[in-house]
Amino acid sequence: MGELPERTFFNQPGLVKPLGPYLALTQAVRLGDLAKFNRACTDHGATFAKDKMSNLIVRLRHNVIKAGLRMINISYSRISLQDICTKLQFESLEATSCIVAKAIRDGVVDGTIDYDGGYLQSNETSDVYATDEPYNAFRKRIRFCMGIHDDAVKAMRYPEDAHKDSFESAEERAAREKEEAELANALAEDDGSDDEM
């Protein structure tokens, strides 16, 4: 449905007056109040036309209706179509039933319409923790984390023969040991000559 800007966005210095009409629209959309939306459209129509936003504002009417129906669906387990018509200020009862039926089809409202009784019956919300959904979501997260761990471990592995270049050969070792022995003998001789003095 789109994101509604925070109120602090409209309270920035220098933007309070230019964004005033858009604040009124935002409040109407957030509340799902069609009367407030229509009032904002008529009061600030010239501003919207000047900003070349008229077409967008007209399309926002559907979001206001959706928000209003969603709030009614959450608030009432059963409400007559006439009350919905009155609350959202639709033109007729037939228009209300068509709009509510479309909202149910689109998934905005979770319920059924009883045309004989003339009311909207909201479906009961089930306890999500009584299902396997939390378990599956948790398991999916664990698999994701373990995959990241495995990839990191694989990335830290060295090639198999990388260590062979760092080891010395038998000839090099023998030469090194011979040099160390000669150095030790030379140091021993130097220590012996120092003691004689």
mmCIF file of C-alpha atoms in Angstrom:
data_model
loop_
_atom_site.group_PDB
_atom_site.id
_atom_site.type_symbol
_atom_site.label_atom_id
_atom_site.label_comp_id
_atom_site.label_asym_id
_atom_site.label_seq_id
_atom_site.Cartn_x
_atom_site.Cartn_y
_atom_site.Cartn_z
ATOM 1 C CA MET A 1 0.000 0.000 0.000
ATOM 2 C CA GLY A 2 2.952 2.351 0.435
ATOM 3 C CA GLU A 3 4.766 3.976 3.287
ATOM 4 C CA LEU A 4 3.363 6.924 5.182
ATOM 5 C CA PRO A 5 5.953 9.526 6.168
ATOM 6 C CA GLU A 6 6.554 10.230 9.839
ATOM 7 C CA ARG A 7 5.111 13.390 11.342
ATOM 8 C CA THR A 8 8.599 14.776 12.006
ATOM 9 C CA PHE A 9 9.085 14.968 8.225
ATOM 10 C CA PHE A 10 6.311 17.580 8.057
ATOM 11 C CA ASN A 11 7.624 19.555 11.055
ATOM 12 C CA GLN A 12 11.015 20.438 9.598
ATOM 13 C CA PRO A 13 11.844 24.160 9.615
ATOM 14 C CA GLY A 14 10.852 25.804 6.379
ATOM 15 C CA LEU A 15 8.630 22.908 5.295
ATOM 16 C CA VAL A 16 5.710 23.263 7.700
ATOM 17 C CA LYS A 17 3.662 25.578 5.467
ATOM 18 C CA PRO A 18 4.499 24.059 2.041
ATOM 19 C CA LEU A 19 3.792 20.513 3.292
ATOM 20 C CA GLY A 20 0.641 21.422 5.236
ATOM 21 C CA PRO A 21 -1.752 20.106 2.543
ATOM 22 C CA TYR A 22 0.197 16.859 2.314
ATOM 23 C CA LEU A 23 0.089 16.474 6.098
ATOM 24 C CA ALA A 24 -3.700 16.649 5.949
ATOM 25 C CA LEU A 25 -3.718 13.959 3.246
ATOM 26 C CA THR A 26 -1.341 11.751 5.218
ATOM 27 C CA GLN A 27 -3.503 11.964 8.311
ATOM 28 C CA ALA A 28 -6.597 11.064 6.290
ATOM 29 C CA VAL A 29 -4.869 8.040 4.739
ATOM 30 C CA ARG A 30 -3.493 6.885 8.097
ATOM 31 C CA LEU A 31 -6.941 7.073 9.726
ATOM 32 C CA GLY A 32 -8.856 5.791 6.706
ATOM 33 C CA ASP A 33 -11.142 8.815 7.023
ATOM 34 C CA LEU A 34 -12.741 9.442 3.622
ATOM 35 C CA ALA A 35 -14.514 12.626 4.773
ATOM 36 C CA LYS A 36 -11.240 14.156 5.950
ATOM 37 C CA PHE A 37 -9.581 13.095 2.698
ATOM 38 C CA ASN A 38 -12.325 14.702 0.579
ATOM 39 C CA ARG A 39 -12.105 17.875 2.689
ATOM 40 C CA ALA A 40 -8.325 18.042 2.187
ATOM 41 C CA CYS A 41 -8.757 17.523 -1.564
ATOM 42 C CA THR A 42 -11.268 20.350 -1.896
ATOM 43 C CA ASP A 43 -9.423 22.736 0.456
ATOM 44 C CA HIS A 44 -5.994 22.223 -1.131
ATOM 45 C CA GLY A 45 -6.953 21.283 -4.696
ATOM 46 C CA ALA A 46 -5.200 24.354 -6.141
ATOM 47 C CA THR A 47 -1.953 23.442 -4.357
ATOM 48 C CA PHE A 48 -2.095 19.868 -5.659
ATOM 49 C CA ALA A 49 -2.792 21.104 -9.203
ATOM 50 C CA LYS A 50 0.118 23.571 -8.983
ATOM 51 C CA ASP A 51 2.422 20.764 -7.759
ATOM 52 C CA LYS A 52 1.075 18.518 -10.568
ATOM 53 C CA MET A 53 -0.015 15.898 -8.026
ATOM 54 C CA SER A 54 -3.765 15.840 -8.779
ATOM 55 C CA ASN A 55 -3.715 12.427 -10.501
ATOM 56 C CA LEU A 56 -1.727 10.900 -7.669
ATOM 57 C CA ILE A 57 -4.093 12.375 -5.074
ATOM 58 C CA VAL A 58 -7.102 10.901 -6.883
ATOM 59 C CA ARG A 59 -5.438 7.474 -6.798
ATOM 60 C CA LEU A 60 -4.828 7.852 -3.043
ATOM 61 C CA ARG A 61 -8.586 7.619 -2.454
ATOM 62 C CA HIS A 62 -8.338 3.825 -2.855
ATOM 63 C CA ASN A 63 -5.694 3.664 -0.119
ATOM 64 C CA VAL A 64 -7.940 5.665 2.211
ATOM 65 C CA ILE A 65 -10.791 3.234 1.574
ATOM 66 C CA LYS A 66 -8.509 0.229 2.152
ATOM 67 C CA ALA A 67 -7.199 1.681 5.416
ATOM 68 C CA GLY A 68 -10.749 2.422 6.591
ATOM 69 C CA LEU A 69 -11.988 -1.067 5.729
ATOM 70 C CA ARG A 70 -8.955 -2.658 7.400
ATOM 71 C CA MET A 71 -9.592 -0.710 10.605
ATOM 72 C CA ILE A 72 -13.283 -1.667 10.555
ATOM 73 C CA ASN A 73 -12.367 -5.315 9.966
ATOM 74 C CA ILE A 74 -9.993 -5.293 12.936
ATOM 75 C CA SER A 75 -12.412 -3.431 15.197
ATOM 76 C CA TYR A 76 -15.620 -5.366 14.507
ATOM 77 C CA SER A 77 -16.199 -9.073 14.264
ATOM 78 C CA ARG A 78 -19.536 -8.352 12.588
ATOM 79 C CA ILE A 79 -20.808 -5.061 11.160
ATOM 80 C CA SER A 80 -23.687 -4.224 8.860
ATOM 81 C CA LEU A 81 -22.985 -2.948 5.380
ATOM 82 C CA GLN A 82 -25.160 0.082 6.177
ATOM 83 C CA ASP A 83 -22.843 0.998 9.079
ATOM 84 C CA ILE A 84 -19.807 0.638 6.798
ATOM 85 C CA CYS A 85 -21.540 2.864 4.257
ATOM 86 C CA THR A 86 -22.186 5.466 6.956
ATOM 87 C CA LYS A 87 -18.692 5.301 8.482
ATOM 88 C CA LEU A 88 -16.831 5.534 5.172
ATOM 89 C CA GLN A 89 -19.433 7.835 3.581
ATOM 90 C CA PHE A 90 -20.041 5.835 0.431
ATOM 91 C CA GLU A 91 -22.767 6.868 -1.990
ATOM 92 C CA SER A 92 -24.981 3.784 -1.687
ATOM 93 C CA LEU A 93 -25.331 0.396 -0.072
ATOM 94 C CA GLU A 94 -24.710 -1.331 -3.427
ATOM 95 C CA ALA A 95 -21.428 0.554 -3.865
ATOM 96 C CA THR A 96 -20.462 -0.433 -0.327
ATOM 97 C CA SER A 97 -21.087 -4.135 -0.943
ATOM 98 C CA CYS A 98 -19.067 -3.998 -4.208
ATOM 99 C CA ILE A 99 -16.147 -2.202 -2.537
ATOM 100 C CA VAL A 100 -16.144 -4.582 0.432
ATOM 101 C CA ALA A 101 -16.331 -7.614 -1.898
ATOM 102 C CA LYS A 102 -13.340 -6.303 -3.874
ATOM 103 C CA ALA A 103 -11.422 -5.683 -0.632
ATOM 104 C CA ILE A 104 -12.092 -9.276 0.449
ATOM 105 C CA ARG A 105 -10.944 -10.560 -2.948
ATOM 106 C CA ASP A 106 -7.753 -8.443 -2.778
ATOM 107 C CA GLY A 107 -6.978 -9.691 0.737
ATOM 108 C CA VAL A 108 -7.377 -6.290 2.418
ATOM 109 C CA VAL A 109 -10.264 -7.546 4.538
ATOM 110 C CA ASP A 110 -10.405 -11.032 6.047
ATOM 111 C CA GLY A 111 -14.079 -11.874 6.179
ATOM 112 C CA THR A 112 -17.228 -12.802 4.298
ATOM 113 C CA ILE A 113 -20.316 -10.874 3.277
ATOM 114 C CA ASP A 114 -23.724 -12.233 4.240
ATOM 115 C CA TYR A 115 -25.970 -10.643 1.614
ATOM 116 C CA ASP A 116 -29.139 -12.009 3.204
ATOM 117 C CA GLY A 117 -28.347 -10.464 6.582
ATOM 118 C CA GLY A 118 -26.592 -7.453 5.035
ATOM 119 C CA TYR A 119 -23.431 -7.602 7.133
ATOM 120 C CA LEU A 120 -19.692 -8.274 6.970
ATOM 121 C CA GLN A 121 -18.545 -11.166 9.140
ATOM 122 C CA SER A 122 -14.825 -11.004 10.002
ATOM 123 C CA ASN A 123 -12.964 -14.302 10.084
ATOM 124 C CA GLU A 124 -11.564 -15.273 13.435
ATOM 125 C CA THR A 125 -7.849 -14.759 13.734
ATOM 126 C CA SER A 126 -6.201 -17.998 14.730
ATOM 127 C CA ASP A 127 -3.392 -18.279 17.234
ATOM 128 C CA VAL A 128 -0.251 -18.322 15.107
ATOM 129 C CA TYR A 129 1.674 -20.115 17.863
ATOM 130 C CA ALA A 130 -0.688 -23.081 17.643
ATOM 131 C CA THR A 131 0.588 -23.735 14.115
ATOM 132 C CA ASP A 132 3.941 -24.845 12.726
ATOM 133 C CA GLU A 133 4.642 -21.391 11.301
ATOM 134 C CA PRO A 134 6.964 -20.152 14.112
ATOM 135 C CA TYR A 135 8.870 -23.449 14.027
ATOM 136 C CA ASN A 136 9.331 -23.242 10.257
ATOM 137 C CA ALA A 137 10.414 -19.605 10.389
ATOM 138 C CA PHE A 138 12.918 -20.322 13.155
ATOM 139 C CA ARG A 139 14.237 -23.349 11.296
ATOM 140 C CA LYS A 140 14.646 -21.297 8.124
ATOM 141 C CA ARG A 141 16.668 -18.683 10.027
ATOM 142 C CA ILE A 142 18.874 -21.347 11.607
ATOM 143 C CA ARG A 143 19.541 -22.908 8.191
ATOM 144 C CA PHE A 144 20.472 -19.502 6.815
ATOM 145 C CA CYS A 145 22.897 -18.793 9.694
ATOM 146 C CA MET A 146 24.452 -22.245 9.416
ATOM 147 C CA GLY A 147 24.903 -21.716 5.676
ATOM 148 C CA ILE A 148 26.738 -18.450 6.324
ATOM 149 C CA HIS A 149 28.928 -20.238 8.917
ATOM 150 C CA ASP A 150 29.752 -23.063 6.510
ATOM 151 C CA ASP A 151 30.609 -20.611 3.731
ATOM 152 C CA ALA A 152 32.905 -18.699 6.089
ATOM 153 C CA VAL A 153 34.695 -21.898 7.150
ATOM 154 C CA LYS A 154 35.150 -22.919 3.506
ATOM 155 C CA ALA A 155 36.522 -19.478 2.666
ATOM 156 C CA MET A 156 39.131 -19.763 5.447
ATOM 157 C CA ARG A 157 40.533 -23.116 4.225
ATOM 158 C CA TYR A 158 43.901 -23.138 2.483
ATOM 159 C CA PRO A 159 44.759 -25.195 -0.592
ATOM 160 C CA GLU A 160 46.111 -28.656 0.241
ATOM 161 C CA ASP A 161 49.669 -28.144 -1.075
ATOM 162 C CA ALA A 162 50.102 -24.544 0.081
ATOM 163 C CA HIS A 163 52.219 -25.571 3.097
ATOM 164 C CA LYS A 164 54.760 -27.615 1.101
ATOM 165 C CA ASP A 165 56.561 -24.517 -0.187
ATOM 166 C CA SER A 166 57.255 -23.343 3.362
ATOM 167 C CA PHE A 167 59.142 -26.535 4.359
ATOM 168 C CA GLU A 168 62.850 -26.936 3.584
ATOM 169 C CA SER A 169 64.275 -29.882 1.680
ATOM 170 C CA ALA A 170 66.699 -32.467 3.186
ATOM 171 C CA GLU A 171 69.701 -30.840 1.496
ATOM 172 C CA GLU A 172 68.748 -27.384 2.758
ATOM 173 C CA ARG A 173 68.288 -28.761 6.277
ATOM 174 C CA ALA A 174 71.693 -30.506 6.217
ATOM 175 C CA ALA A 175 73.375 -27.299 5.007
ATOM 176 C CA ARG A 176 71.613 -25.268 7.706
ATOM 177 C CA GLU A 177 72.643 -27.760 10.426
ATOM 178 C CA LYS A 178 76.270 -27.720 9.149
ATOM 179 C CA GLU A 179 76.310 -23.904 9.298
ATOM 180 C CA GLU A 180 74.860 -23.967 12.828
ATOM 181 C CA ALA A 181 77.480 -26.518 13.933
ATOM 182 C CA GLU A 182 80.317 -24.414 12.468
ATOM 183 C CA LEU A 183 78.913 -21.307 14.152
ATOM 184 C CA ALA A 184 78.647 -23.170 17.476
ATOM 185 C CA ASN A 185 82.270 -24.418 17.152
ATOM 186 C CA ALA A 186 83.467 -20.909 16.321
ATOM 187 C CA LEU A 187 81.645 -19.496 19.343
ATOM 188 C CA ALA A 188 83.047 -22.275 21.553
ATOM 189 C CA GLU A 189 86.563 -21.520 20.366
ATOM 190 C CA ASP A 190 86.027 -17.793 20.984
ATOM 191 C CA ASP A 191 84.788 -18.573 24.517
ATOM 192 C CA GLY A 192 87.809 -20.808 25.138
ATOM 193 C CA SER A 193 90.261 -18.145 23.962
ATOM 194 C CA ASP A 194 88.584 -15.512 26.141
ATOM 195 C CA ASP A 195 88.996 -17.757 29.205
ATOM 196 C CA GLU A 196 92.743 -18.109 28.543
ATOM 197 C CA MET A 197 93.289 -14.408 28.630
#
